[in-house]
C-alpha cells in the first residue's frame, strides 16, 4: 500500500518520531513536500484557490497556511489518480501510529469504500453499518464529517471524487467537500493518534487564531423564539433525527 508522509521541508524534527515508527515497522513511505503558505502563496497556487468562497464558507478569512495544507492534500489525491494506486495511506508528519497499524496495512480487508479515517475527532457513526478493516479493527460508516486529517486511507475512486468536488480549493483540508456523501468510514479503534492540541506546535493553528477575530458571528434568534412546524419538512431535520436514532459517538 502506498504511504505518503506530508511534511514541510524544514520540519525535520517534527516528523522524526513518525519516520522512526515507520522504519521500525518496516513500512516504505514517500515523503511528500507540503505547500508552504507561511510566507504567502505562489501565483500558481493562488490560481488554484478561491478566497472569496472560502470566506463565505468559514465566516472568516482562510489563512495561507490553511490553504497550503488543503492544496497539499489535494496534490496527493491527484498523484493517487495519476499513478493509479488502488488506495493510499496519507499521514501528516505529527501522526502517532498505534501498535496495530502495521498489521492493518498488511491485512487490509476493507472493500467498496472511498475514505477510511484512521484518526478522527467528534465522529458520529452508524452503529449498525460496519466492516472489518483488518488486525481486529472495524470501520463504522460516518454520519458526519469528523475533524482531523492526521491519518486516513483514500481509495482510487475516493481520490477522484475529492478532486472533482473540491477544486478550486475553498475549504480546509478537513474536509474540502461533503465526505458524508461519499463512502466514508471511521476506524474503531483509531489506528492513528495525534499530539495534544495545546502541547503541539502548528503554524496553521497560529495563523487561524489570528483570523478567528474576523469571523462573522451568526445572528441569534430572539430569546423565547420557538421553532416552527416547517422544520419537519426539511431534509436536514430528518437527517439529524436519523443520526440521533441510529448513530453513536
mmCIF file with all atom_site columns, N, CA, C and O in Angstrom, residues 163-194:
data_model
loop_
_atom_site.group_PDB
_atom_site.id
_atom_site.type_symbol
_atom_site.label_atom_id
_atom_site.label_alt_id
_atom_site.label_comp_id
_atom_site.label_asym_id
_atom_site.label_entity_id
_atom_site.label_seq_id
_atom_site.pdbx_PDB_ins_code
_atom_site.Cartn_x
_atom_site.Cartn_y
_atom_site.Cartn_z
_atom_site.occupancy
_atom_site.B_iso_or_equiv
_atom_site.pdbx_formal_charge
_atom_site.auth_seq_id
_atom_site.auth_comp_id
_atom_site.auth_asym_id
_atom_site.auth_atom_id
_atom_site.pdbx_PDB_model_num
ATOM 1   N N  . UNK A 1 163 ? -11.108 15.250 -5.895 1.00 0.00 ? 163 UNK A N  1
ATOM 2   C CA . UNK A 1 163 ? -10.617 16.204 -6.887 1.00 0.00 ? 163 UNK A CA 1
ATOM 3   C C  . UNK A 1 163 ? -11.781 16.889 -7.594 1.00 0.00 ? 163 UNK A C  1
ATOM 4   O O  . UNK A 1 163 ? -11.803 18.112 -7.765 1.00 0.00 ? 163 UNK A O  1
ATOM 5   N N  . UNK A 1 164 ? -12.766 16.096 -8.002 1.00 0.00 ? 164 UNK A N  1
ATOM 6   C CA . UNK A 1 164 ? -13.894 16.634 -8.763 1.00 0.00 ? 164 UNK A CA 1
ATOM 7   C C  . UNK A 1 164 ? -14.740 17.601 -7.943 1.00 0.00 ? 164 UNK A C  1
ATOM 8   O O  . UNK A 1 164 ? -15.290 18.562 -8.489 1.00 0.00 ? 164 UNK A O  1
ATOM 9   N N  . UNK A 1 165 ? -14.834 17.361 -6.629 1.00 0.00 ? 165 UNK A N  1
ATOM 10  C CA . UNK A 1 165 ? -15.750 18.133 -5.805 1.00 0.00 ? 165 UNK A CA 1
ATOM 11  C C  . UNK A 1 165 ? -15.084 19.265 -5.015 1.00 0.00 ? 165 UNK A C  1
ATOM 12  O O  . UNK A 1 165 ? -15.789 20.039 -4.359 1.00 0.00 ? 165 UNK A O  1
ATOM 13  N N  . UNK A 1 166 ? -13.759 19.388 -5.069 1.00 0.00 ? 166 UNK A N  1
ATOM 14  C CA . UNK A 1 166 ? -13.099 20.363 -4.204 1.00 0.00 ? 166 UNK A CA 1
ATOM 15  C C  . UNK A 1 166 ? -12.288 21.439 -4.920 1.00 0.00 ? 166 UNK A C  1
ATOM 16  O O  . UNK A 1 166 ? -11.746 22.323 -4.261 1.00 0.00 ? 166 UNK A O  1
ATOM 17  N N  . UNK A 1 167 ? -12.183 21.378 -6.240 1.00 0.00 ? 167 UNK A N  1
ATOM 18  C CA . UNK A 1 167 ? -11.409 22.389 -6.965 1.00 0.00 ? 167 UNK A CA 1
ATOM 19  C C  . UNK A 1 167 ? -12.348 23.468 -7.525 1.00 0.00 ? 167 UNK A C  1
ATOM 20  O O  . UNK A 1 167 ? -13.431 23.151 -8.018 1.00 0.00 ? 167 UNK A O  1
ATOM 21  N N  . UNK A 1 168 ? -11.948 24.750 -7.422 1.00 0.00 ? 168 UNK A N  1
ATOM 22  C CA . UNK A 1 168 ? -10.761 25.266 -6.730 1.00 0.00 ? 168 UNK A CA 1
ATOM 23  C C  . UNK A 1 168 ? -10.918 25.159 -5.217 1.00 0.00 ? 168 UNK A C  1
ATOM 24  O O  . UNK A 1 168 ? -12.043 25.108 -4.703 1.00 0.00 ? 168 UNK A O  1
ATOM 25  N N  . UNK A 1 169 ? -9.803  25.142 -4.511 1.00 0.00 ? 169 UNK A N  1
ATOM 26  C CA . UNK A 1 169 ? -9.814  24.941 -3.065 1.00 0.00 ? 169 UNK A CA 1
ATOM 27  C C  . UNK A 1 169 ? -10.471 26.132 -2.368 1.00 0.00 ? 169 UNK A C  1
ATOM 28  O O  . UNK A 1 169 ? -10.064 27.274 -2.534 1.00 0.00 ? 169 UNK A O  1
ATOM 29  N N  . UNK A 1 170 ? -11.514 25.846 -1.582 1.00 0.00 ? 170 UNK A N  1
ATOM 30  C CA . UNK A 1 170 ? -12.238 26.901 -0.871 1.00 0.00 ? 170 UNK A CA 1
ATOM 31  C C  . UNK A 1 170 ? -12.625 26.447 0.531  1.00 0.00 ? 170 UNK A C  1
ATOM 32  O O  . UNK A 1 170 ? -13.550 26.980 1.132  1.00 0.00 ? 170 UNK A O  1
ATOM 33  N N  . UNK A 1 171 ? -11.914 25.437 1.057  1.00 0.00 ? 171 UNK A N  1
ATOM 34  C CA . UNK A 1 171 ? -12.189 24.931 2.398  1.00 0.00 ? 171 UNK A CA 1
ATOM 35  C C  . UNK A 1 171 ? -10.925 24.298 2.939  1.00 0.00 ? 171 UNK A C  1
ATOM 36  O O  . UNK A 1 171 ? -9.982  24.019 2.194  1.00 0.00 ? 171 UNK A O  1
ATOM 37  N N  . UNK A 1 172 ? -10.902 24.070 4.228  1.00 0.00 ? 172 UNK A N  1
ATOM 38  C CA . UNK A 1 172 ? -9.731  23.479 4.865  1.00 0.00 ? 172 UNK A CA 1
ATOM 39  C C  . UNK A 1 172 ? -9.576  22.019 4.454  1.00 0.00 ? 172 UNK A C  1
ATOM 40  O O  . UNK A 1 172 ? -10.487 21.418 3.887  1.00 0.00 ? 172 UNK A O  1
ATOM 41  N N  . UNK A 1 173 ? -8.434  21.453 4.797  1.00 0.00 ? 173 UNK A N  1
ATOM 42  C CA . UNK A 1 173 ? -8.147  20.072 4.418  1.00 0.00 ? 173 UNK A CA 1
ATOM 43  C C  . UNK A 1 173 ? -9.153  19.101 5.019  1.00 0.00 ? 173 UNK A C  1
ATOM 44  O O  . UNK A 1 173 ? -9.435  18.047 4.436  1.00 0.00 ? 173 UNK A O  1
ATOM 45  N N  . UNK A 1 174 ? -9.717  19.475 6.195  1.00 0.00 ? 174 UNK A N  1
ATOM 46  C CA . UNK A 1 174 ? -10.715 18.594 6.806  1.00 0.00 ? 174 UNK A CA 1
ATOM 47  C C  . UNK A 1 174 ? -12.100 19.268 6.860  1.00 0.00 ? 174 UNK A C  1
ATOM 48  O O  . UNK A 1 174 ? -12.456 19.803 7.894  1.00 0.00 ? 174 UNK A O  1
ATOM 49  N N  . UNK A 1 175 ? -12.899 19.182 5.840  1.00 0.00 ? 175 UNK A N  1
ATOM 50  C CA . UNK A 1 175 ? -12.708 18.486 4.583  1.00 0.00 ? 175 UNK A CA 1
ATOM 51  C C  . UNK A 1 175 ? -13.143 19.418 3.468  1.00 0.00 ? 175 UNK A C  1
ATOM 52  O O  . UNK A 1 175 ? -14.018 20.270 3.681  1.00 0.00 ? 175 UNK A O  1
ATOM 53  N N  . UNK A 1 176 ? -12.578 19.283 2.263  1.00 0.00 ? 176 UNK A N  1
ATOM 54  C CA . UNK A 1 176 ? -12.874 20.231 1.188  1.00 0.00 ? 176 UNK A CA 1
ATOM 55  C C  . UNK A 1 176 ? -14.198 19.984 0.471  1.00 0.00 ? 176 UNK A C  1
ATOM 56  O O  . UNK A 1 176 ? -14.610 20.786 -0.359 1.00 0.00 ? 176 UNK A O  1
ATOM 57  N N  . UNK A 1 177 ? -14.861 18.877 0.791  1.00 0.00 ? 177 UNK A N  1
ATOM 58  C CA . UNK A 1 177 ? -16.166 18.585 0.197  1.00 0.00 ? 177 UNK A CA 1
ATOM 59  C C  . UNK A 1 177 ? -16.962 17.751 1.195  1.00 0.00 ? 177 UNK A C  1
ATOM 60  O O  . UNK A 1 177 ? -16.470 17.408 2.276  1.00 0.00 ? 177 UNK A O  1
ATOM 61  N N  . UNK A 1 178 ? -18.187 17.436 0.852  1.00 0.00 ? 178 UNK A N  1
ATOM 62  C CA . UNK A 1 178 ? -19.065 16.700 1.745  1.00 0.00 ? 178 UNK A CA 1
ATOM 63  C C  . UNK A 1 178 ? -18.695 15.219 1.738  1.00 0.00 ? 178 UNK A C  1
ATOM 64  O O  . UNK A 1 178 ? -19.132 14.465 0.869  1.00 0.00 ? 178 UNK A O  1
ATOM 65  N N  . UNK A 1 179 ? -17.898 14.790 2.712  1.00 0.00 ? 179 UNK A N  1
ATOM 66  C CA . UNK A 1 179 ? -17.467 13.391 2.730  1.00 0.00 ? 179 UNK A CA 1
ATOM 67  C C  . UNK A 1 179 ? -18.573 12.452 3.201  1.00 0.00 ? 179 UNK A C  1
ATOM 68  O O  . UNK A 1 179 ? -18.450 11.234 3.048  1.00 0.00 ? 179 UNK A O  1
ATOM 69  N N  . UNK A 1 180 ? -19.663 12.991 3.749  1.00 0.00 ? 180 UNK A N  1
ATOM 70  C CA . UNK A 1 180 ? -20.778 12.116 4.120  1.00 0.00 ? 180 UNK A CA 1
ATOM 71  C C  . UNK A 1 180 ? -21.531 11.628 2.889  1.00 0.00 ? 180 UNK A C  1
ATOM 72  O O  . UNK A 1 180 ? -22.284 10.656 2.967  1.00 0.00 ? 180 UNK A O  1
ATOM 73  N N  . UNK A 1 181 ? -21.342 12.320 1.758  1.00 0.00 ? 181 UNK A N  1
ATOM 74  C CA . UNK A 1 181 ? -21.961 11.877 0.507  1.00 0.00 ? 181 UNK A CA 1
ATOM 75  C C  . UNK A 1 181 ? -21.110 10.809 -0.174 1.00 0.00 ? 181 UNK A C  1
ATOM 76  O O  . UNK A 1 181 ? -21.520 10.236 -1.185 1.00 0.00 ? 181 UNK A O  1
ATOM 77  N N  . UNK A 1 182 ? -19.919 10.564 0.384  1.00 0.00 ? 182 UNK A N  1
ATOM 78  C CA . UNK A 1 182 ? -19.027 9.526  -0.113 1.00 0.00 ? 182 UNK A CA 1
ATOM 79  C C  . UNK A 1 182 ? -19.142 8.304  0.796  1.00 0.00 ? 182 UNK A C  1
ATOM 80  O O  . UNK A 1 182 ? -19.798 8.340  1.834  1.00 0.00 ? 182 UNK A O  1
ATOM 81  N N  . UNK A 1 183 ? -18.488 7.230  0.415  1.00 0.00 ? 183 UNK A N  1
ATOM 82  C CA . UNK A 1 183 ? -18.467 6.026  1.254  1.00 0.00 ? 183 UNK A CA 1
ATOM 83  C C  . UNK A 1 183 ? -17.336 6.191  2.273  1.00 0.00 ? 183 UNK A C  1
ATOM 84  O O  . UNK A 1 183 ? -16.241 5.658  2.104  1.00 0.00 ? 183 UNK A O  1
ATOM 85  N N  . UNK A 1 184 ? -17.645 6.942  3.319  1.00 0.00 ? 184 UNK A N  1
ATOM 86  C CA . UNK A 1 184 ? -16.654 7.297  4.333  1.00 0.00 ? 184 UNK A CA 1
ATOM 87  C C  . UNK A 1 184 ? -16.857 6.464  5.592  1.00 0.00 ? 184 UNK A C  1
ATOM 88  O O  . UNK A 1 184 ? -17.980 6.339  6.093  1.00 0.00 ? 184 UNK A O  1
ATOM 89  N N  . UNK A 1 185 ? -15.762 5.927  6.113  1.00 0.00 ? 185 UNK A N  1
ATOM 90  C CA . UNK A 1 185 ? -15.795 5.110  7.320  1.00 0.00 ? 185 UNK A CA 1
ATOM 91  C C  . UNK A 1 185 ? -14.787 5.644  8.336  1.00 0.00 ? 185 UNK A C  1
ATOM 92  O O  . UNK A 1 185 ? -13.798 6.277  7.973  1.00 0.00 ? 185 UNK A O  1
ATOM 93  N N  . UNK A 1 186 ? -15.047 5.376  9.609  1.00 0.00 ? 186 UNK A N  1
ATOM 94  C CA . UNK A 1 186 ? -14.158 5.769  10.692 1.00 0.00 ? 186 UNK A CA 1
ATOM 95  C C  . UNK A 1 186 ? -13.682 4.518  11.420 1.00 0.00 ? 186 UNK A C  1
ATOM 96  O O  . UNK A 1 186 ? -14.483 3.659  11.786 1.00 0.00 ? 186 UNK A O  1
ATOM 97  N N  . UNK A 1 187 ? -12.371 4.413  11.615 1.00 0.00 ? 187 UNK A N  1
ATOM 98  C CA . UNK A 1 187 ? -11.785 3.242  12.243 1.00 0.00 ? 187 UNK A CA 1
ATOM 99  C C  . UNK A 1 187 ? -12.113 3.185  13.735 1.00 0.00 ? 187 UNK A C  1
ATOM 100 O O  . UNK A 1 187 ? -12.121 4.199  14.425 1.00 0.00 ? 187 UNK A O  1
ATOM 101 N N  . UNK A 1 188 ? -12.379 1.968  14.217 1.00 0.00 ? 188 UNK A N  1
ATOM 102 C CA . UNK A 1 188 ? -12.659 1.741  15.637 1.00 0.00 ? 188 UNK A CA 1
ATOM 103 C C  . UNK A 1 188 ? -11.973 0.442  16.055 1.00 0.00 ? 188 UNK A C  1
ATOM 104 O O  . UNK A 1 188 ? -12.350 -0.626 15.594 1.00 0.00 ? 188 UNK A O  1
ATOM 105 N N  . UNK A 1 189 ? -10.921 0.528  16.909 1.00 0.00 ? 189 UNK A N  1
ATOM 106 C CA . UNK A 1 189 ? -10.382 1.763  17.492 1.00 0.00 ? 189 UNK A CA 1
ATOM 107 C C  . UNK A 1 189 ? -9.581  2.557  16.467 1.00 0.00 ? 189 UNK A C  1
ATOM 108 O O  . UNK A 1 189 ? -9.248  2.035  15.395 1.00 0.00 ? 189 UNK A O  1
ATOM 109 N N  . UNK A 1 190 ? -9.264  3.801  16.822 1.00 0.00 ? 190 UNK A N  1
ATOM 110 C CA . UNK A 1 190 ? -8.431  4.621  15.944 1.00 0.00 ? 190 UNK A CA 1
ATOM 111 C C  . UNK A 1 190 ? -7.046  3.978  15.813 1.00 0.00 ? 190 UNK A C  1
ATOM 112 O O  . UNK A 1 190 ? -6.475  3.505  16.784 1.00 0.00 ? 190 UNK A O  1
ATOM 113 N N  . UNK A 1 191 ? -6.530  3.956  14.590 1.00 0.00 ? 191 UNK A N  1
ATOM 114 C CA . UNK A 1 191 ? -5.238  3.334  14.325 1.00 0.00 ? 191 UNK A CA 1
ATOM 115 C C  . UNK A 1 191 ? -4.115  4.361  14.247 1.00 0.00 ? 191 UNK A C  1
ATOM 116 O O  . UNK A 1 191 ? -2.936  3.999  14.141 1.00 0.00 ? 191 UNK A O  1
ATOM 117 N N  . UNK A 1 192 ? -4.479  5.627  14.291 1.00 0.00 ? 192 UNK A N  1
ATOM 118 C CA . UNK A 1 192 ? -3.511  6.731  14.299 1.00 0.00 ? 192 UNK A CA 1
ATOM 119 C C  . UNK A 1 192 ? -3.965  7.726  15.357 1.00 0.00 ? 192 UNK A C  1
ATOM 120 O O  . UNK A 1 192 ? -5.159  8.001  15.481 1.00 0.00 ? 192 UNK A O  1
ATOM 121 N N  . UNK A 1 193 ? -3.008  8.250  16.107 1.00 0.00 ? 193 UNK A N  1
ATOM 122 C CA . UNK A 1 193 ? -3.307  9.252  17.121 1.00 0.00 ? 193 UNK A CA 1
ATOM 123 C C  . UNK A 1 193 ? -2.603  10.556 16.752 1.00 0.00 ? 193 UNK A C  1
ATOM 124 O O  . UNK A 1 193 ? -1.840  10.612 15.781 1.00 0.00 ? 193 UNK A O  1
ATOM 125 N N  . UNK A 1 194 ? -2.851  11.601 17.527 1.00 0.00 ? 194 UNK A N  1
ATOM 126 C CA . UNK A 1 194 ? -2.280  12.919 17.273 1.00 0.00 ? 194 UNK A CA 1
ATOM 127 C C  . UNK A 1 194 ? -1.781  13.508 18.582 1.00 0.00 ? 194 UNK A C  1
ATOM 128 O O  . UNK A 1 194 ? -2.259  13.133 19.665 1.00 0.00 ? 194 UNK A O  1
#
